[in-house]
Short mmCIF file of C-alpha atoms in Angstrom, two decimals:
data_model
loop_
_atom_site.label_atom_id
_atom_site.label_comp_id
_atom_site.label_asym_id
_atom_site.label_seq_id
_atom_site.Cartn_x
_atom_site.Cartn_y
_atom_site.Cartn_z
CA MET A 218 0.00 0.00 0.00
CA THR A 219 1.09 3.54 -0.57
CA GLY A 220 1.40 6.00 2.31
CA THR A 221 2.22 5.52 5.97
CA THR A 222 0.80 2.75 8.13
CA THR A 223 -1.56 5.28 9.73
CA GLU A 224 -2.78 6.50 6.34
CA VAL A 225 -3.35 2.93 5.18
CA GLY A 226 -5.35 2.10 8.29
CA GLU A 227 -7.51 5.17 7.80
CA ARG A 228 -8.24 4.17 4.21
CA LEU A 229 -9.34 0.68 5.25
CA ARG A 230 -11.89 2.18 7.67
CA ARG A 231 -13.52 4.78 5.43
CA PRO A 232 -15.49 4.64 2.18
CA ALA A 233 -13.82 5.96 -0.96
CA GLY A 234 -14.53 9.19 -2.69
CA PRO A 235 -14.19 9.22 -6.49
CA ARG A 236 -10.96 7.50 -7.52
CA THR A 237 -9.80 7.34 -11.12
CA LEU A 238 -7.42 5.25 -13.20
CA THR A 239 -6.57 6.28 -16.76
CA LEU A 240 -5.37 3.39 -18.92
CA GLY A 241 -4.67 4.37 -22.52
CA GLU A 242 -7.90 5.71 -24.02
CA THR A 243 -10.05 4.33 -21.20
CA LYS A 244 -10.81 6.07 -17.91
CA LEU A 245 -12.16 4.15 -14.93
CA THR A 246 -13.69 5.94 -11.95
CA TYR A 247 -15.24 4.65 -8.75
CA VAL A 248 -18.52 6.54 -8.34
CA PRO A 249 -19.60 6.61 -4.67
CA ASP A 250 -23.21 6.20 -3.60
CA GLY A 251 -22.83 5.61 0.14
CA ILE A 252 -21.38 3.53 2.94
CA GLY A 253 -21.89 0.08 4.37
CA THR A 254 -20.89 -1.33 7.75
CA LEU A 255 -20.78 -5.12 7.99
CA LYS A 256 -20.53 -6.96 11.30
CA ALA A 257 -17.20 -8.68 10.76
CA ARG A 258 -17.89 -11.65 13.02
CA LEU A 259 -21.18 -12.37 11.25
CA TRP A 260 -20.01 -11.69 7.70
CA ILE A 261 -16.85 -13.81 8.03
CA PRO A 262 -17.41 -16.17 10.99
CA GLU A 263 -14.18 -18.20 10.78
CA PRO A 264 -11.59 -15.69 12.12
CA THR A 265 -11.18 -15.64 15.90
CA ASP A 266 -11.42 -12.59 18.15
CA GLU A 267 -7.65 -12.87 18.50
CA PHE A 268 -7.25 -12.64 14.73
CA TRP A 269 -9.35 -9.48 14.53
CA ALA A 270 -7.44 -7.96 17.43
CA GLN A 271 -4.24 -8.51 15.45
CA HIS A 272 -5.80 -6.99 12.30
CA SER A 273 -7.78 -4.16 13.86
CA GLU A 274 -6.88 -1.82 10.99
CA TYR A 275 -9.70 -3.44 9.00
CA LEU A 276 -12.41 -2.67 11.59
CA ASP A 277 -14.09 0.49 12.82
CA GLU A 278 -14.67 1.11 16.52
CA GLY A 279 -17.83 -1.01 16.45
CA GLY A 280 -16.09 -4.05 14.97
CA HIS A 281 -17.48 -3.49 11.47
CA LEU A 282 -15.90 -3.91 8.08
CA VAL A 283 -16.43 -0.56 6.35
CA THR A 284 -17.52 -0.87 2.72
CA GLY A 285 -18.28 1.54 -0.06
CA ASN A 286 -21.42 1.34 -2.19
CA GLY A 287 -21.50 2.72 -5.71
CA GLY A 288 -20.58 1.95 -9.28
CA LEU A 289 -17.68 1.89 -11.72
CA LEU A 290 -17.80 4.44 -14.54
CA VAL A 291 -16.02 3.26 -17.69
CA GLU A 292 -15.38 6.04 -20.22
CA HIS A 293 -14.00 5.55 -23.72
CA GLY A 294 -14.06 8.73 -25.78
CA ASP A 295 -17.56 10.17 -25.55
CA ARG A 296 -19.07 6.83 -24.55
CA ALA A 297 -19.86 5.82 -20.97
CA LEU A 298 -20.77 2.53 -19.28
CA LEU A 299 -21.67 2.11 -15.60
CA VAL A 300 -21.01 -1.14 -13.76
CA ASP A 301 -23.58 -1.46 -10.93
CA ALA A 302 -25.91 1.26 -9.68
CA GLY A 303 -25.43 1.51 -5.94
CA VAL A 304 -28.03 1.29 -3.18
CA GLY A 305 -30.12 4.29 -4.17
CA PRO A 306 -31.53 6.79 -1.65
CA LEU A 307 -32.18 4.15 1.00
CA THR A 308 -30.95 2.98 4.38
CA MET A 309 -31.15 -0.74 5.10
CA GLY A 310 -30.19 -2.27 8.41
CA PRO A 311 -31.29 -4.83 10.98
CA PRO A 312 -33.55 -6.72 11.22
CA GLU A 313 -34.02 -6.79 7.42
CA ASN A 314 -30.25 -6.89 6.96
CA PRO A 315 -28.78 -8.79 9.94
CA PHE A 316 -25.22 -8.36 8.68
CA GLY A 317 -25.10 -4.58 9.07
CA THR A 318 -26.29 -1.32 7.57
CA LEU A 319 -26.20 0.01 3.99
CA ARG A 320 -26.74 3.67 3.12
CA GLY A 321 -26.87 5.25 -0.32
CA GLY A 322 -28.14 8.20 -2.28
CA ALA A 323 -25.08 10.04 -3.59
CA LEU A 324 -24.44 8.30 -6.92
CA LEU A 325 -26.24 10.79 -9.19
CA ASP A 326 -24.50 13.73 -7.51
CA SER A 327 -21.19 11.87 -7.78
CA LEU A 328 -21.74 11.41 -11.51
CA GLY A 329 -22.45 15.12 -11.82
CA THR A 330 -19.20 15.95 -10.06
CA LEU A 331 -17.45 13.83 -12.70
CA GLY A 332 -19.14 15.77 -15.49
CA ARG A 333 -21.62 13.04 -16.41
CA SER A 334 -25.40 12.84 -16.26
CA PRO A 335 -27.53 9.67 -16.29
CA ALA A 336 -28.40 10.47 -19.91
CA ASP A 337 -24.73 9.96 -20.83
CA ILE A 338 -24.79 6.33 -19.66
CA GLU A 339 -25.48 4.03 -22.61
CA ALA A 340 -25.69 0.88 -20.48
CA VAL A 341 -25.60 -0.25 -16.87
CA ALA A 342 -23.91 -3.64 -16.48
CA PHE A 343 -24.75 -5.49 -13.28
CA THR A 344 -22.47 -7.87 -11.46
CA HIS A 345 -25.54 -9.42 -9.81
CA LEU A 346 -29.10 -8.74 -8.69
CA HIS A 347 -28.68 -7.66 -5.08
CA VAL A 348 -30.27 -4.57 -3.57
CA ASP A 349 -26.99 -2.68 -3.11
CA HIS A 350 -26.08 -3.04 -6.79
CA VAL A 351 -29.36 -2.17 -8.55
CA GLY A 352 -30.59 0.76 -6.46
CA TRP A 353 -30.69 3.60 -8.98
CA ALA A 354 -31.77 1.22 -11.77
CA TRP A 355 -35.26 0.95 -10.26
CA HIS A 356 -35.67 3.74 -7.69
CA PRO A 357 -37.24 6.94 -9.08
CA ALA A 358 -34.79 9.77 -9.60
CA PRO A 359 -35.31 12.99 -7.60
CA ASP A 360 -38.34 14.98 -8.80
CA SER A 361 -39.34 12.15 -11.14
CA ASP A 362 -41.48 9.05 -11.22
CA GLN A 363 -38.92 7.26 -13.42
CA PRO A 364 -35.50 5.74 -12.64
CA ALA A 365 -32.49 7.85 -13.52
CA PHE A 366 -31.15 5.65 -16.33
CA THR A 367 -34.25 5.45 -18.52
CA GLY A 368 -32.18 5.68 -21.72
CA ALA A 369 -29.75 2.90 -20.82
CA GLU A 370 -29.79 -0.82 -21.45
CA TYR A 371 -29.53 -2.97 -18.35
CA LEU A 372 -27.03 -5.74 -19.00
CA VAL A 373 -27.41 -8.86 -16.84
CA ALA A 374 -25.68 -12.20 -17.32
CA GLU A 375 -28.16 -14.73 -18.65
CA PRO A 376 -27.70 -17.20 -15.73
CA GLU A 377 -28.32 -14.39 -13.24
CA TRP A 378 -31.49 -13.19 -14.96
CA SER A 379 -32.90 -16.65 -15.64
CA GLN A 380 -32.47 -17.50 -11.94
CA ARG A 381 -33.84 -14.20 -10.65
CA GLN A 382 -36.25 -16.11 -8.43
CA HIS A 383 -33.46 -16.04 -5.84
CA ALA A 384 -33.55 -12.23 -5.85
CA GLU A 385 -37.33 -12.26 -5.80
CA ALA A 386 -37.19 -14.47 -2.71
CA GLN A 387 -35.20 -11.70 -1.03
CA GLY A 388 -38.04 -9.24 -1.60
CA MET A 389 -36.79 -7.76 -4.88
CA GLY A 390 -39.76 -8.69 -7.07
CA ASP A 391 -41.04 -5.15 -7.60
CA MET A 392 -37.52 -3.87 -8.26
CA LEU A 393 -36.91 -6.45 -10.97
CA LYS A 394 -40.28 -5.75 -12.58
CA ALA A 395 -39.33 -2.08 -12.81
CA MET A 396 -36.01 -3.01 -14.42
CA GLN A 397 -37.27 -5.71 -16.79
CA PRO A 398 -38.21 -3.55 -19.82
CA GLN A 399 -34.60 -2.38 -20.11
CA VAL A 400 -32.89 -5.71 -19.44
CA ARG A 401 -30.75 -7.39 -22.09
CA THR A 402 -29.01 -10.61 -21.12
CA VAL A 403 -25.34 -11.13 -21.94
CA ALA A 404 -23.12 -14.21 -22.19
CA ASP A 405 -19.74 -15.24 -20.81
CA GLY A 406 -16.93 -13.72 -22.90
CA GLN A 407 -19.20 -11.25 -24.69
CA GLU A 408 -17.81 -7.77 -25.37
CA ILE A 409 -20.36 -5.23 -24.12
CA PHE A 410 -18.36 -2.00 -24.53
CA PRO A 411 -14.98 -1.21 -26.10
CA GLY A 412 -12.49 -3.41 -24.24
CA VAL A 413 -15.05 -4.70 -21.70
CA ARG A 414 -15.98 -8.38 -21.57
CA VAL A 415 -18.24 -10.51 -19.39
CA MET A 416 -16.66 -13.09 -17.09
CA LEU A 417 -19.04 -15.40 -15.21
CA ILE A 418 -17.92 -16.07 -11.63
CA PRO A 419 -20.95 -17.67 -9.90
CA GLY A 420 -20.99 -18.33 -6.20
CA HIS A 421 -22.02 -15.16 -4.40
CA SER A 422 -25.14 -15.31 -6.56
CA ALA A 423 -26.28 -17.91 -9.07
CA GLY A 424 -25.03 -15.92 -12.06
CA HIS A 425 -22.57 -13.57 -10.41
CA THR A 426 -20.50 -11.75 -13.01
CA ALA A 427 -17.19 -9.91 -13.28
CA TYR A 428 -16.30 -7.46 -16.03
CA VAL A 429 -12.81 -7.53 -17.52
CA ILE A 430 -11.60 -4.23 -18.94
CA SER A 431 -8.57 -4.32 -21.24
CA ALA A 432 -6.87 -0.98 -21.85
CA GLY A 433 -3.43 0.56 -21.98
CA GLY A 434 -1.69 -2.81 -21.82
CA GLN A 435 -3.44 -3.60 -18.53
CA ARG A 436 -6.35 -5.81 -17.54
CA VAL A 437 -8.78 -4.64 -14.86
CA ILE A 438 -11.09 -7.21 -13.27
CA ALA A 439 -14.16 -5.63 -11.65
CA PHE A 440 -15.06 -8.61 -9.48
CA GLY A 441 -18.26 -7.42 -7.82
CA ASP A 442 -19.00 -9.26 -4.57
CA ALA A 443 -16.54 -12.10 -5.01
CA PHE A 444 -14.73 -10.19 -2.23
CA HIS A 445 -16.11 -7.57 0.15
CA SER A 446 -12.90 -6.65 1.99
CA PRO A 447 -9.17 -6.70 1.19
CA ILE A 448 -8.67 -9.06 4.15
CA GLN A 449 -10.27 -11.81 2.04
CA ILE A 450 -7.48 -11.57 -0.54
CA SER A 451 -5.18 -13.14 2.06
CA HIS A 452 -7.84 -15.65 3.18
CA PRO A 453 -9.96 -16.50 0.12
CA LEU A 454 -11.22 -19.83 1.46
CA TRP A 455 -13.07 -18.28 4.38
CA GLU A 456 -16.77 -18.87 3.77
CA VAL A 457 -19.32 -16.06 3.80
CA PRO A 458 -22.85 -16.95 4.97
CA ALA A 459 -24.40 -14.46 2.55
CA ASP A 460 -23.07 -16.35 -0.49
CA HIS A 461 -25.62 -18.26 -2.57
CA ASN A 462 -23.26 -21.25 -2.77
CA ALA A 463 -20.61 -20.92 -0.10
CA GLU A 464 -18.38 -23.75 -1.31
CA GLN A 465 -18.49 -22.57 -4.93
CA ALA A 466 -17.82 -18.96 -3.89
CA ALA A 467 -14.79 -19.92 -1.78
CA ALA A 468 -13.30 -21.97 -4.61
CA LEU A 469 -13.93 -19.07 -6.98
CA ARG A 470 -12.18 -16.62 -4.66
CA HIS A 471 -9.15 -18.90 -4.51
CA SER A 472 -8.85 -19.12 -8.31
CA LEU A 473 -9.61 -15.42 -8.74
CA VAL A 474 -6.84 -14.41 -6.35
CA LEU A 475 -4.38 -16.33 -8.51
CA GLU A 476 -5.69 -14.61 -11.63
CA LEU A 477 -5.46 -11.19 -9.98
CA ALA A 478 -1.84 -11.93 -9.13
CA GLU A 479 -0.97 -12.28 -12.84
CA PRO A 480 1.21 -9.55 -14.40
CA HIS A 481 -0.46 -6.43 -15.78
CA THR A 482 -3.64 -7.13 -13.82
CA ILE A 483 -5.52 -4.71 -11.57
CA GLY A 484 -8.54 -5.56 -9.44
CA PHE A 485 -11.52 -3.36 -8.70
CA GLY A 486 -13.38 -4.06 -5.46
CA ILE A 487 -16.58 -2.06 -5.36
CA HIS A 488 -16.88 -2.58 -1.58
CA PHE A 489 -13.17 -2.23 -0.76
CA ALA A 490 -13.41 0.87 1.46
CA ASP A 491 -11.02 3.59 0.24
CA VAL A 492 -8.78 1.13 -1.63
CA PRO A 493 -11.03 0.09 -4.57
CA PHE A 494 -8.28 -0.30 -7.17
CA GLY A 495 -5.39 -2.60 -6.38
CA ARG A 496 -2.99 -5.33 -7.37
CA VAL A 497 -2.58 -8.71 -5.72
CA ARG A 498 0.98 -9.44 -4.65
CA VAL A 499 2.54 -12.54 -3.12
CA GLU A 500 4.53 -11.53 -0.03
CA ASP A 501 5.98 -13.91 2.55
CA GLY A 502 4.04 -16.77 1.01
CA ARG A 503 0.60 -15.12 1.13
CA THR A 504 -1.44 -13.01 -1.23
CA VAL A 505 -2.12 -9.40 -0.25
CA TRP A 506 -3.99 -6.41 -1.73
CA ARG A 507 -1.80 -3.44 -2.62
CA PRO A 508 -3.81 -0.37 -3.69
CA THR A 509 -2.90 1.42 -6.89
CA ASP A 510 -3.89 5.03 -7.32
CA ALA A 511 -2.52 5.80 -10.77
#
């Protein structure tokens, strides 16, 4: 990580503001929508209290993993794609969400700060159909009875959309109905935007999807909710109760860590606090997340 130990610890315990990488003719920007706080001992049950005491830099004062909520803006010339659409102007916590609290609402203002409006977004590509990734795709925009991205296609991997009953079972039926007229399903390996391809990585959800962005001699893997915290990069086999298929998700994390460690590869973790862009390095026999800010 760049910066002092104190600076690094602060970044792990706060959500990111906009952070941008420019790779050749492509610009990638994390677009914040809000903050999440996950109860670490519920979200990742395997680590002991002693472990967390030794790695307290990952936790806030309440013992929570701090996560960001938002989207990834991919710009190529005048064209713009958004990966995921945040929580929307909502707050969701216990008892509906026993793992912690999610807050959103800032994504449209964040886009404006970056010089973009929802009308500029030609498509919104979803990693999966969970509430904190589809928020602004269904929630009415301010002073409107329509969602913000009415002119955009909604790109969803075919296995995720065809198994949307799992999302409906989580109370998302009305949200998906609102999104459905704009949905176009996409397939593994398909190019959906210049240099952006679909990569199916099921486990967290039935059709969970990464997006691989090739630009400037680099490869960026936007891996959605395969990981929620940089601590998982060092411990990919820890199971997460919120995963649709815990065993499949853990195996996927293990293989994905190895892929992220390949040369010329950058990861993008949408929930990775204030370190959303990074590279996986092997140090002292273990894999670690090292943020990259340029």
